[in-house]
PDB file of C-alpha atoms in Angstrom:
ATOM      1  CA  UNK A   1     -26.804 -45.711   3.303  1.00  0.00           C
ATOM      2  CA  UNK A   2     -23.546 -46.903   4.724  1.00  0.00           C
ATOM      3  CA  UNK A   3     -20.671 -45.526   4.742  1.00  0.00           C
ATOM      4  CA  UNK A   4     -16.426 -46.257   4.005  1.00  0.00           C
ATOM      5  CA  UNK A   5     -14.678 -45.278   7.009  1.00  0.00           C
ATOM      6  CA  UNK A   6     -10.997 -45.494   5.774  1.00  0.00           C
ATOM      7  CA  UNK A   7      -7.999 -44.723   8.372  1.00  0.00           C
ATOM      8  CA  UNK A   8      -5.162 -44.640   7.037  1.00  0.00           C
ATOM      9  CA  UNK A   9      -1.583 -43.353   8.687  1.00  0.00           C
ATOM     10  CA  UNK A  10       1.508 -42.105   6.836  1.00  0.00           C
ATOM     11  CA  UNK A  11      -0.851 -40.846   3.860  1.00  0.00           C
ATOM     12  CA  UNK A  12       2.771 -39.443   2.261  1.00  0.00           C
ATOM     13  CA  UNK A  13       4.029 -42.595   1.835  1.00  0.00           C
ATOM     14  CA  UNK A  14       1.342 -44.367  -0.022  1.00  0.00           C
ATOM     15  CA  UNK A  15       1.258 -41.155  -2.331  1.00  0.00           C
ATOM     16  CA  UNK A  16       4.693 -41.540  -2.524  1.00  0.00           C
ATOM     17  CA  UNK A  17       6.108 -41.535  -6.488  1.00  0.00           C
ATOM     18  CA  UNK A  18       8.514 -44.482  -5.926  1.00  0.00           C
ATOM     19  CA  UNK A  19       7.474 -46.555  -3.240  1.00  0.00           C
ATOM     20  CA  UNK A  20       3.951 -46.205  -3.086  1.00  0.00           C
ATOM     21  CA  UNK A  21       0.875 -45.297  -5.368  1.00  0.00           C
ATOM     22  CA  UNK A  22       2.931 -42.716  -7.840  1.00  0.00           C
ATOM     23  CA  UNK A  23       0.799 -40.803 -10.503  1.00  0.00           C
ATOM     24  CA  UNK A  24      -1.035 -43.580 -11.951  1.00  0.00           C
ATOM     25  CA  UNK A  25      -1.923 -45.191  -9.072  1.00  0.00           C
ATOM     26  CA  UNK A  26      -3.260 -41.708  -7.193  1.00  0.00           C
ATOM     27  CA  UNK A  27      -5.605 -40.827 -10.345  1.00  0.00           C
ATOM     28  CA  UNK A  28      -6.552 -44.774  -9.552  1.00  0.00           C
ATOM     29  CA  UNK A  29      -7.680 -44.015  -6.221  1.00  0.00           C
ATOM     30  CA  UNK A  30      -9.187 -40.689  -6.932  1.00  0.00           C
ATOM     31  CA  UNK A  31     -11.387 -42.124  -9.955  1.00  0.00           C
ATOM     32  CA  UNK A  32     -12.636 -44.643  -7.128  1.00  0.00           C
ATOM     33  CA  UNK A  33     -13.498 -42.229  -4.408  1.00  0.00           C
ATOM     34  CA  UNK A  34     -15.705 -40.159  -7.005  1.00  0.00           C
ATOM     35  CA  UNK A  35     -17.512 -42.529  -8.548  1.00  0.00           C
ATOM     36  CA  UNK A  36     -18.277 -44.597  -5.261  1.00  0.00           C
ATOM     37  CA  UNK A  37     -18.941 -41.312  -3.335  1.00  0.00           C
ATOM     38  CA  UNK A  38     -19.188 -43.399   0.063  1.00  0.00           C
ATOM     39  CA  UNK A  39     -15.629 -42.931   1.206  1.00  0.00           C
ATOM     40  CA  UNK A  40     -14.688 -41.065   4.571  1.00  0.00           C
ATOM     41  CA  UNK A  41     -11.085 -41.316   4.832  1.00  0.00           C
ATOM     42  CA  UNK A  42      -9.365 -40.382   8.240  1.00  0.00           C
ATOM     43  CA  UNK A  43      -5.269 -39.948   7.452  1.00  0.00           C
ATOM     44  CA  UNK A  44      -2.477 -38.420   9.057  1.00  0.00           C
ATOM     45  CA  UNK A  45       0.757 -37.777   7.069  1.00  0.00           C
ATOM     46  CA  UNK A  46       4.393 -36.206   7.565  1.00  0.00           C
ATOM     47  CA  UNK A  47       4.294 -34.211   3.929  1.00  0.00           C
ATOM     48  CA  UNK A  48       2.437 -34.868   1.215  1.00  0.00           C
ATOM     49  CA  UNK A  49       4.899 -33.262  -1.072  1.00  0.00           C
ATOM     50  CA  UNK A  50       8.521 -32.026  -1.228  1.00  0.00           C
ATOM     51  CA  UNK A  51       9.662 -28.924   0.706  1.00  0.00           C
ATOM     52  CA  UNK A  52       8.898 -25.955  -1.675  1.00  0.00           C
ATOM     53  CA  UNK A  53      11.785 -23.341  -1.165  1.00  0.00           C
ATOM     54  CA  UNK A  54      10.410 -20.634  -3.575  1.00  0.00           C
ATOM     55  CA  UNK A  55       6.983 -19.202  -5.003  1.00  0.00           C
ATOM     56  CA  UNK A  56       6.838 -17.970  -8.293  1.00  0.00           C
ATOM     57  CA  UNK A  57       3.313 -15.128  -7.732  1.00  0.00           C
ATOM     58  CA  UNK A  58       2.406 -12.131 -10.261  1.00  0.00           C
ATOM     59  CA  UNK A  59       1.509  -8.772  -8.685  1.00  0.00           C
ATOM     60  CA  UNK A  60      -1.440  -9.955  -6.821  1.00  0.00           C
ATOM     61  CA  UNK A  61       0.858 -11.790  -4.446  1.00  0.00           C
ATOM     62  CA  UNK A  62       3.674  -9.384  -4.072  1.00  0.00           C
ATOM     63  CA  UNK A  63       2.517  -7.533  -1.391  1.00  0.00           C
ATOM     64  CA  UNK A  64       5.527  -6.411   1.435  1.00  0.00           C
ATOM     65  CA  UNK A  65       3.762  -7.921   4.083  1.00  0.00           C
ATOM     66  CA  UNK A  66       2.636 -11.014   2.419  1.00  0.00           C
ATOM     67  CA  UNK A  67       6.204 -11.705   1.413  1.00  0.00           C
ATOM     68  CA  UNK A  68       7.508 -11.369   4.806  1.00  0.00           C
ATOM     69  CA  UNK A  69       4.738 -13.567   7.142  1.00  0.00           C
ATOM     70  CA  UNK A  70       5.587 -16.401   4.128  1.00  0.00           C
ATOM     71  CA  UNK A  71       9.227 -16.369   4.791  1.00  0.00           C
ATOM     72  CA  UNK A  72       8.481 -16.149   8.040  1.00  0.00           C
ATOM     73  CA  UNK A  73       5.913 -18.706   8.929  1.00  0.00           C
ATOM     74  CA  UNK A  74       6.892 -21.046   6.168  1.00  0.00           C
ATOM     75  CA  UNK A  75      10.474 -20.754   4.855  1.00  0.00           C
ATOM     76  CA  UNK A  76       8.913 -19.913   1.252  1.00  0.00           C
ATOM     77  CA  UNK A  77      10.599 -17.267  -0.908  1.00  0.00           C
ATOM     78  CA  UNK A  78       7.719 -15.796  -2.566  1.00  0.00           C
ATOM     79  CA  UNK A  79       8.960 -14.222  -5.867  1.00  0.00           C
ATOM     80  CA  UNK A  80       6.934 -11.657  -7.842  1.00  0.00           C
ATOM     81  CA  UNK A  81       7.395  -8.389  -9.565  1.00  0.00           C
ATOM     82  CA  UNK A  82       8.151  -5.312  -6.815  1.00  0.00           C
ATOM     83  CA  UNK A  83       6.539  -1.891  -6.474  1.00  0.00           C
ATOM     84  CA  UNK A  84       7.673  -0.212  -9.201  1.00  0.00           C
ATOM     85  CA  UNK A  85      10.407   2.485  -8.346  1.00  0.00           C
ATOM     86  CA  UNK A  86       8.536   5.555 -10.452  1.00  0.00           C
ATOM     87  CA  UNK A  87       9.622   9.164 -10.439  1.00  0.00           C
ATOM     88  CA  UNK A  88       7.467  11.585 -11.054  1.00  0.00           C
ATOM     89  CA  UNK A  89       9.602  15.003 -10.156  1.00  0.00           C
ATOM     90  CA  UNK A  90      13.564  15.133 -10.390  1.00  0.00           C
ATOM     91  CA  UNK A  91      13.107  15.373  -6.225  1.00  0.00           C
ATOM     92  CA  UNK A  92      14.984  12.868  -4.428  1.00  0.00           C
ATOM     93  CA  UNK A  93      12.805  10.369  -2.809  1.00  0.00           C
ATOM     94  CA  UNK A  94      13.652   7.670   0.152  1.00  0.00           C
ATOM     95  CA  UNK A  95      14.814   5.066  -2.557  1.00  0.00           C
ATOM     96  CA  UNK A  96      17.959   7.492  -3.146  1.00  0.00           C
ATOM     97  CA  UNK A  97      19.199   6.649   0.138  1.00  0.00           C
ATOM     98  CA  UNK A  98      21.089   3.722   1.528  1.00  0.00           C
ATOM     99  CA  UNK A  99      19.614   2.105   4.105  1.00  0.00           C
ATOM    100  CA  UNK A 100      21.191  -0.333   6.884  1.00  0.00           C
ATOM    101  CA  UNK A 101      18.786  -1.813   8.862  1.00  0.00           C
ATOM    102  CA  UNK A 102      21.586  -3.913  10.549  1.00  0.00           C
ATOM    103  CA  UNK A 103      23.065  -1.255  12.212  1.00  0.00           C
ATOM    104  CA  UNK A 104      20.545   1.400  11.796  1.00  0.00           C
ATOM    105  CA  UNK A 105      22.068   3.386   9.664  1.00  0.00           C
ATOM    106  CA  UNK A 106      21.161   5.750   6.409  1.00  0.00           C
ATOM    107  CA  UNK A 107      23.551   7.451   3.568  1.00  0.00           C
ATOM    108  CA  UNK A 108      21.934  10.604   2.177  1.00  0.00           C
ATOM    109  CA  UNK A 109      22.838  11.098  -2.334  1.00  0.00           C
ATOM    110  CA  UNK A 110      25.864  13.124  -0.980  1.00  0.00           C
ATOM    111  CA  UNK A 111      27.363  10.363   1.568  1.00  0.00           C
ATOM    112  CA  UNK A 112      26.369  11.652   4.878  1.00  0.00           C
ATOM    113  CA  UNK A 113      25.961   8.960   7.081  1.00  0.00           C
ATOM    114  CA  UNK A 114      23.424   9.220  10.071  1.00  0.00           C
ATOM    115  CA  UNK A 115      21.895   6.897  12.713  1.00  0.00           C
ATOM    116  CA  UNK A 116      19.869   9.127  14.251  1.00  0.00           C
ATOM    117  CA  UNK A 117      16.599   7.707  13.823  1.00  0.00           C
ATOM    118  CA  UNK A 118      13.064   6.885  15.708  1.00  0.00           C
ATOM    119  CA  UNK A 119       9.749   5.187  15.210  1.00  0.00           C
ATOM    120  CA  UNK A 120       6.820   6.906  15.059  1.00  0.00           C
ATOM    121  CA  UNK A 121       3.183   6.310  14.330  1.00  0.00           C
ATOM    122  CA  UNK A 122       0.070   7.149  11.765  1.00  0.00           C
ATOM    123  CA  UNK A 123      -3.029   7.908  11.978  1.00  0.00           C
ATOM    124  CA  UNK A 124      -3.653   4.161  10.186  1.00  0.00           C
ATOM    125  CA  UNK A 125      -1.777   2.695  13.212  1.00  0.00           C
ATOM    126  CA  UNK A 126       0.977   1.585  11.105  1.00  0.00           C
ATOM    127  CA  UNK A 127       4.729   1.956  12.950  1.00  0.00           C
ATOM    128  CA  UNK A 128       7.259   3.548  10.533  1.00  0.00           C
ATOM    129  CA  UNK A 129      11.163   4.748  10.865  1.00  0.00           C
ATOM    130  CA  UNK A 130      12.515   7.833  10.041  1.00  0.00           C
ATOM    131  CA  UNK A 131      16.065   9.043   9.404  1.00  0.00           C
ATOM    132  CA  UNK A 132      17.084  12.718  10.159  1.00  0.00           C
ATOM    133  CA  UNK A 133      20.102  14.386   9.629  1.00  0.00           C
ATOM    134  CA  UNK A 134      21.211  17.667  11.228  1.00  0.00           C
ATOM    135  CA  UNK A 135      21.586  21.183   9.445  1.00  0.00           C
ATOM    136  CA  UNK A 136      25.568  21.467   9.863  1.00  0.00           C
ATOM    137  CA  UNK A 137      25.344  17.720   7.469  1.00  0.00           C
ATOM    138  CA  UNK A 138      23.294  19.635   4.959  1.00  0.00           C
ATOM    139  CA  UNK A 139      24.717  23.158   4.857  1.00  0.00           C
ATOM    140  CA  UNK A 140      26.707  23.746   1.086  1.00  0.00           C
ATOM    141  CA  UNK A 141      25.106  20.431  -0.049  1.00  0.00           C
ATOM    142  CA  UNK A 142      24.713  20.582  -3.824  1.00  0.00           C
ATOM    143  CA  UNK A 143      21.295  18.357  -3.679  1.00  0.00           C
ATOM    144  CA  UNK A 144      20.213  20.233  -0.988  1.00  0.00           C
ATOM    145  CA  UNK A 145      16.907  21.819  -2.877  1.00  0.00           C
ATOM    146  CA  UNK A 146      16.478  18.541  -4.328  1.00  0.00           C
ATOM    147  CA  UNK A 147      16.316  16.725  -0.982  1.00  0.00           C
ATOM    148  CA  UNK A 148      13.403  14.943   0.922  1.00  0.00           C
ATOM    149  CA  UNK A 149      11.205  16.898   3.823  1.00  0.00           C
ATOM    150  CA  UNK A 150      12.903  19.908   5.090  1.00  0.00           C
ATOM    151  CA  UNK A 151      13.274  20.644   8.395  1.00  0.00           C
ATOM    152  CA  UNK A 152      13.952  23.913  10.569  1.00  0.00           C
ATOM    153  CA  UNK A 153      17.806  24.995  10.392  1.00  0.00           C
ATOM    154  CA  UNK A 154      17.902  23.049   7.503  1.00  0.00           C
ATOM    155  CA  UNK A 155      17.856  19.657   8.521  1.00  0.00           C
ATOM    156  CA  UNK A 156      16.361  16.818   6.473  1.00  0.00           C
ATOM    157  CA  UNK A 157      14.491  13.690   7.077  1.00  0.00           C
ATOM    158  CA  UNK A 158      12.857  10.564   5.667  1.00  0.00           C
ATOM    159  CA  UNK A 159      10.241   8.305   6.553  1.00  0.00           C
ATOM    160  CA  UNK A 160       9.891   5.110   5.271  1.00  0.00           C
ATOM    161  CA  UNK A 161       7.256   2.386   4.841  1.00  0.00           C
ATOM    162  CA  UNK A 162       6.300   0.280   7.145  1.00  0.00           C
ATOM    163  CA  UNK A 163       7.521  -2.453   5.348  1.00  0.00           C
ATOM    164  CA  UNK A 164      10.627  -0.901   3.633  1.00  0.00           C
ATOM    165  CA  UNK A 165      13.179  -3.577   4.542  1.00  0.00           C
ATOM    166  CA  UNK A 166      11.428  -5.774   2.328  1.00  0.00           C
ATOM    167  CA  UNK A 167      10.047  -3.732  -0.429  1.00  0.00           C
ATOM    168  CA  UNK A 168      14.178  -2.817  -0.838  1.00  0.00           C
ATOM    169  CA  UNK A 169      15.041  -6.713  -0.277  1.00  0.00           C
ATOM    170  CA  UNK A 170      12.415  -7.611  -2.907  1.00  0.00           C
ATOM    171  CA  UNK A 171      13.787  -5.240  -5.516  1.00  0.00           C
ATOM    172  CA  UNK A 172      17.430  -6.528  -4.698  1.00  0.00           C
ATOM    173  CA  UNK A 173      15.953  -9.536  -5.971  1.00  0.00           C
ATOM    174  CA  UNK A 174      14.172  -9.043  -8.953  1.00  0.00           C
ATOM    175  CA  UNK A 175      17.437  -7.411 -10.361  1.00  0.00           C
ATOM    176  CA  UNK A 176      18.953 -10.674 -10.659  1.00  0.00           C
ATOM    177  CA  UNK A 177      19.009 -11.922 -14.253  1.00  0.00           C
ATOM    178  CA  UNK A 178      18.570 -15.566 -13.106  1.00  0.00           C
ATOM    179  CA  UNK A 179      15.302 -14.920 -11.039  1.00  0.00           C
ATOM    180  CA  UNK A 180      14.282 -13.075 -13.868  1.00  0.00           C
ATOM    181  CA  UNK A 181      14.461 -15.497 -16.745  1.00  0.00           C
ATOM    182  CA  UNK A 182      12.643 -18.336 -14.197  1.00  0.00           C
ATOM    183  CA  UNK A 183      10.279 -15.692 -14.204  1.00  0.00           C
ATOM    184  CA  UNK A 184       9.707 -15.645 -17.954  1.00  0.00           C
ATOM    185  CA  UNK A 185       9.162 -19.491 -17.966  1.00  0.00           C
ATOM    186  CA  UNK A 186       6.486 -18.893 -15.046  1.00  0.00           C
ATOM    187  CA  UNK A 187       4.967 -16.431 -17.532  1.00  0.00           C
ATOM    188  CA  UNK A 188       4.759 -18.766 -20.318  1.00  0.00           C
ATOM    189  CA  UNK A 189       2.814 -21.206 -18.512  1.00  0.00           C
ATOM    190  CA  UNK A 190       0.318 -18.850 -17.258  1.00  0.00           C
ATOM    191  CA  UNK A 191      -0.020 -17.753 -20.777  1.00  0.00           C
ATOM    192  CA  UNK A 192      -1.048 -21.326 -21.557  1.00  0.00           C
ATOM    193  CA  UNK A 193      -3.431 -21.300 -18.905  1.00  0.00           C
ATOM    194  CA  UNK A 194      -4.864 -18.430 -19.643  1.00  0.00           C
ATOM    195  CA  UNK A 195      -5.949 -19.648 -23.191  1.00  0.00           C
ATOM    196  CA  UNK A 196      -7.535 -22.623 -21.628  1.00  0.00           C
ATOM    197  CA  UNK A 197      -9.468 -20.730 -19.152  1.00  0.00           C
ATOM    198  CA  UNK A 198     -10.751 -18.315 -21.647  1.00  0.00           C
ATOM    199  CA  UNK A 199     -12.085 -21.083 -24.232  1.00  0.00           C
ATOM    200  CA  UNK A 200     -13.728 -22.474 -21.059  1.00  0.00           C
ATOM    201  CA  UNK A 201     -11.504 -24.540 -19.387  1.00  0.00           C
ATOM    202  CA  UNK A 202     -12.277 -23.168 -16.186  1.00  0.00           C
ATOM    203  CA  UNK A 203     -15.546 -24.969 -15.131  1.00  0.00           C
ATOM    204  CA  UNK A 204     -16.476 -28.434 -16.371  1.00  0.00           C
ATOM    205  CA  UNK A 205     -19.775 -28.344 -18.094  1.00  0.00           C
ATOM    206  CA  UNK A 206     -20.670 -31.998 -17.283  1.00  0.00           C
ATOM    207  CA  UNK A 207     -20.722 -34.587 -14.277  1.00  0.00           C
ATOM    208  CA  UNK A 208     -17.777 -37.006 -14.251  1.00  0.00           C
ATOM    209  CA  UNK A 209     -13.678 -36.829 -14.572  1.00  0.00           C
ATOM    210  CA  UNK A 210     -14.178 -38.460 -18.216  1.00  0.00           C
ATOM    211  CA  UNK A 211     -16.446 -35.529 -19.170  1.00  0.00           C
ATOM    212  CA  UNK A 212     -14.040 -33.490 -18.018  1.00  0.00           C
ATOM    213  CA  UNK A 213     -10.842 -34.914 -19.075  1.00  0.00           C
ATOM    214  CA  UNK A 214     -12.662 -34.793 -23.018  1.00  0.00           C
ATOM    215  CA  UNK A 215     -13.505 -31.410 -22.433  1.00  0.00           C
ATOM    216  CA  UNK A 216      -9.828 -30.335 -21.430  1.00  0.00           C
ATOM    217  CA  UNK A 217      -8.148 -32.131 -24.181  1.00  0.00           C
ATOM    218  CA  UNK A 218     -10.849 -30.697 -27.123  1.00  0.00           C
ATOM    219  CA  UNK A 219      -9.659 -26.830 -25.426  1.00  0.00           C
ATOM    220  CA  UNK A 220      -6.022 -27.669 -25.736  1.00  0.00           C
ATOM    221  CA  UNK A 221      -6.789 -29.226 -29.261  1.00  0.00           C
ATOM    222  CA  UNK A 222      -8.658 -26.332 -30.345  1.00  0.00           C
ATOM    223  CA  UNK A 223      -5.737 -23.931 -28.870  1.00  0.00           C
ATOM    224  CA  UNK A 224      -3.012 -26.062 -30.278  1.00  0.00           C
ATOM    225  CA  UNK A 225      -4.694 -25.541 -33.890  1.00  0.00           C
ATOM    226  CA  UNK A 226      -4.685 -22.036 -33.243  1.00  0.00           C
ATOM    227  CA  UNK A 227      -0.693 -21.868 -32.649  1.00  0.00           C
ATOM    228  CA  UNK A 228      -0.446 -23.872 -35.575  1.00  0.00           C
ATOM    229  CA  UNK A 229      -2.875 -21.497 -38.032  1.00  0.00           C
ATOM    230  CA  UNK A 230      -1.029 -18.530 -36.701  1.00  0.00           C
ATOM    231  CA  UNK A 231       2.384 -20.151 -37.411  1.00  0.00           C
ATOM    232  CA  UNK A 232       1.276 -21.147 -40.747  1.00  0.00           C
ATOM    233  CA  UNK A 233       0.010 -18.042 -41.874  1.00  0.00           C
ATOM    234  CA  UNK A 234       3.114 -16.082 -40.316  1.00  0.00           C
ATOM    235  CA  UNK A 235       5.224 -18.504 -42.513  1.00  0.00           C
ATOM    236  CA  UNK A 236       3.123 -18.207 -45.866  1.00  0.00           C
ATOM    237  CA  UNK A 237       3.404 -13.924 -45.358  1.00  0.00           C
ATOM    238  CA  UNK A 238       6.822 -14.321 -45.112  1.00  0.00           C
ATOM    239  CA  UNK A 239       6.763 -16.299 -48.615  1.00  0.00           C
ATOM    240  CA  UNK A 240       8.568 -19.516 -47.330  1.00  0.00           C
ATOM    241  CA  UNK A 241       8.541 -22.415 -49.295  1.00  0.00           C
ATOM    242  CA  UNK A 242      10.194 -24.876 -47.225  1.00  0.00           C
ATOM    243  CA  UNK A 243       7.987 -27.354 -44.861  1.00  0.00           C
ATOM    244  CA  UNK A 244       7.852 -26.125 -41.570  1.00  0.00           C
ATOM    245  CA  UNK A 245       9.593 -27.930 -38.928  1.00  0.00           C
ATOM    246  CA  UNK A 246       7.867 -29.972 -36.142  1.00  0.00           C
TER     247      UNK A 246
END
């Protein structure tokens, strides 16, 4: 059999929405290259797509150190719900103190300031920062039997995670109202997908993108006729008469 050997340069710009294939003319091309599976296609581009600036990822991708070597190697804010901040004692823990990682520098519940701190090492291999502050800063401290790791002459320390600057950063973040109502959109469309993928829109059961476009659209018919039997029946319980609105 022969094959299609295709080079092509500035692949963007063909894909491009305006000035080259858009949309339409993409699905074209891809229809062609499945059905005629003889295609090898050799193509350099620039970008295929716009800069993305910022992630929207649930808890699976809000990891510390995920959200860090993103920024880092890529420029991408990844967003996603943080750690949760529980409490399980009325101790204080590390998240009671102010940190400044600029300066090195940590403010205990009570306002004593510090920046005598150090690195030190687990057994896991893992590099983490502590904080200590002398016995003369804690003596007549009102929090003092609440406080973090005791030391001898009463000093006090904390260690924090190896990735605390961003775990702190990250819940800095989700506290802003904007971030969290894009949020609730992302959520809503995951919903949606969810639904399909669970009244099997997840795996085509046939060969071919028109098998597989009819399958897709009889999932979101079928779930779009379940919104609508479960709006229906919410507005017949409520005994409205009126025709619902479109």
């Amino acid at each position: 059999e022969r094959q299609l050997v295709l080079i092509v340069e500035n692949l963007g710009a063909i894909f491009a929405e305006k000035k080259g294939m858009g949309r339409k003319g993409q699905r074209k091309f891809r229809d062609l290259v499945q059905s005629h599976p003889f295609w090898t296609i050799l193509a350099t581009t620039q970008e295929l797509f716009e800069d993305i600036q910022v992630v929207l990822g649930d808890t699976a991708y809000g990891g510390a150190e995920l959200r860090r070597r993103v920024r880092e190697e890529s420029g991408v804010n990844l967003v996603s719900p943080p750690p949760a901040n529980t409490r399980r004692t009325d101790k204080l823990s590390k998240n009671d103190f102010e940190i400044d990682f600029e300066v090195l520098e940590a403010t205990c519940p009570n306002g004593q300031r510090t920046r005598t701190t150090g690195l030190s090492q687990g057994k896991s291999g893992q590099t983490r920062r502590w904080f200590h502050w002398e016995g003369e800063q804690c003596a007549g401290c009102p929090l003092a039997e609440r406080c973090t790791e005791r030391r001898r002459g009463g000093a006090h320390r904390i260690l924090l995670s190896p990735e605390e600057e961003e775990i702190r950063r990250s819940r800095k973040e989700w506290a802003d109202p904007e971030l969290r109502q894009a949020y609730r959109v992302r959520a809503q469309g995951e919903r949606l997908v969810h639904k399909m993928t669970r009244h099997g829109g997840r795996k085509a059961r046939q060969w071919g993108l028109d098998a597989a476009r009819q399958q897709a659209y009889s999932i979101a018919m079928v779930n779009n006729l379940l919104v609508l039997a479960k709006a229906l029946a919410a507005f017949e319980q409520g005994g409205g008469s009126q025709e619902l609105a479109a």
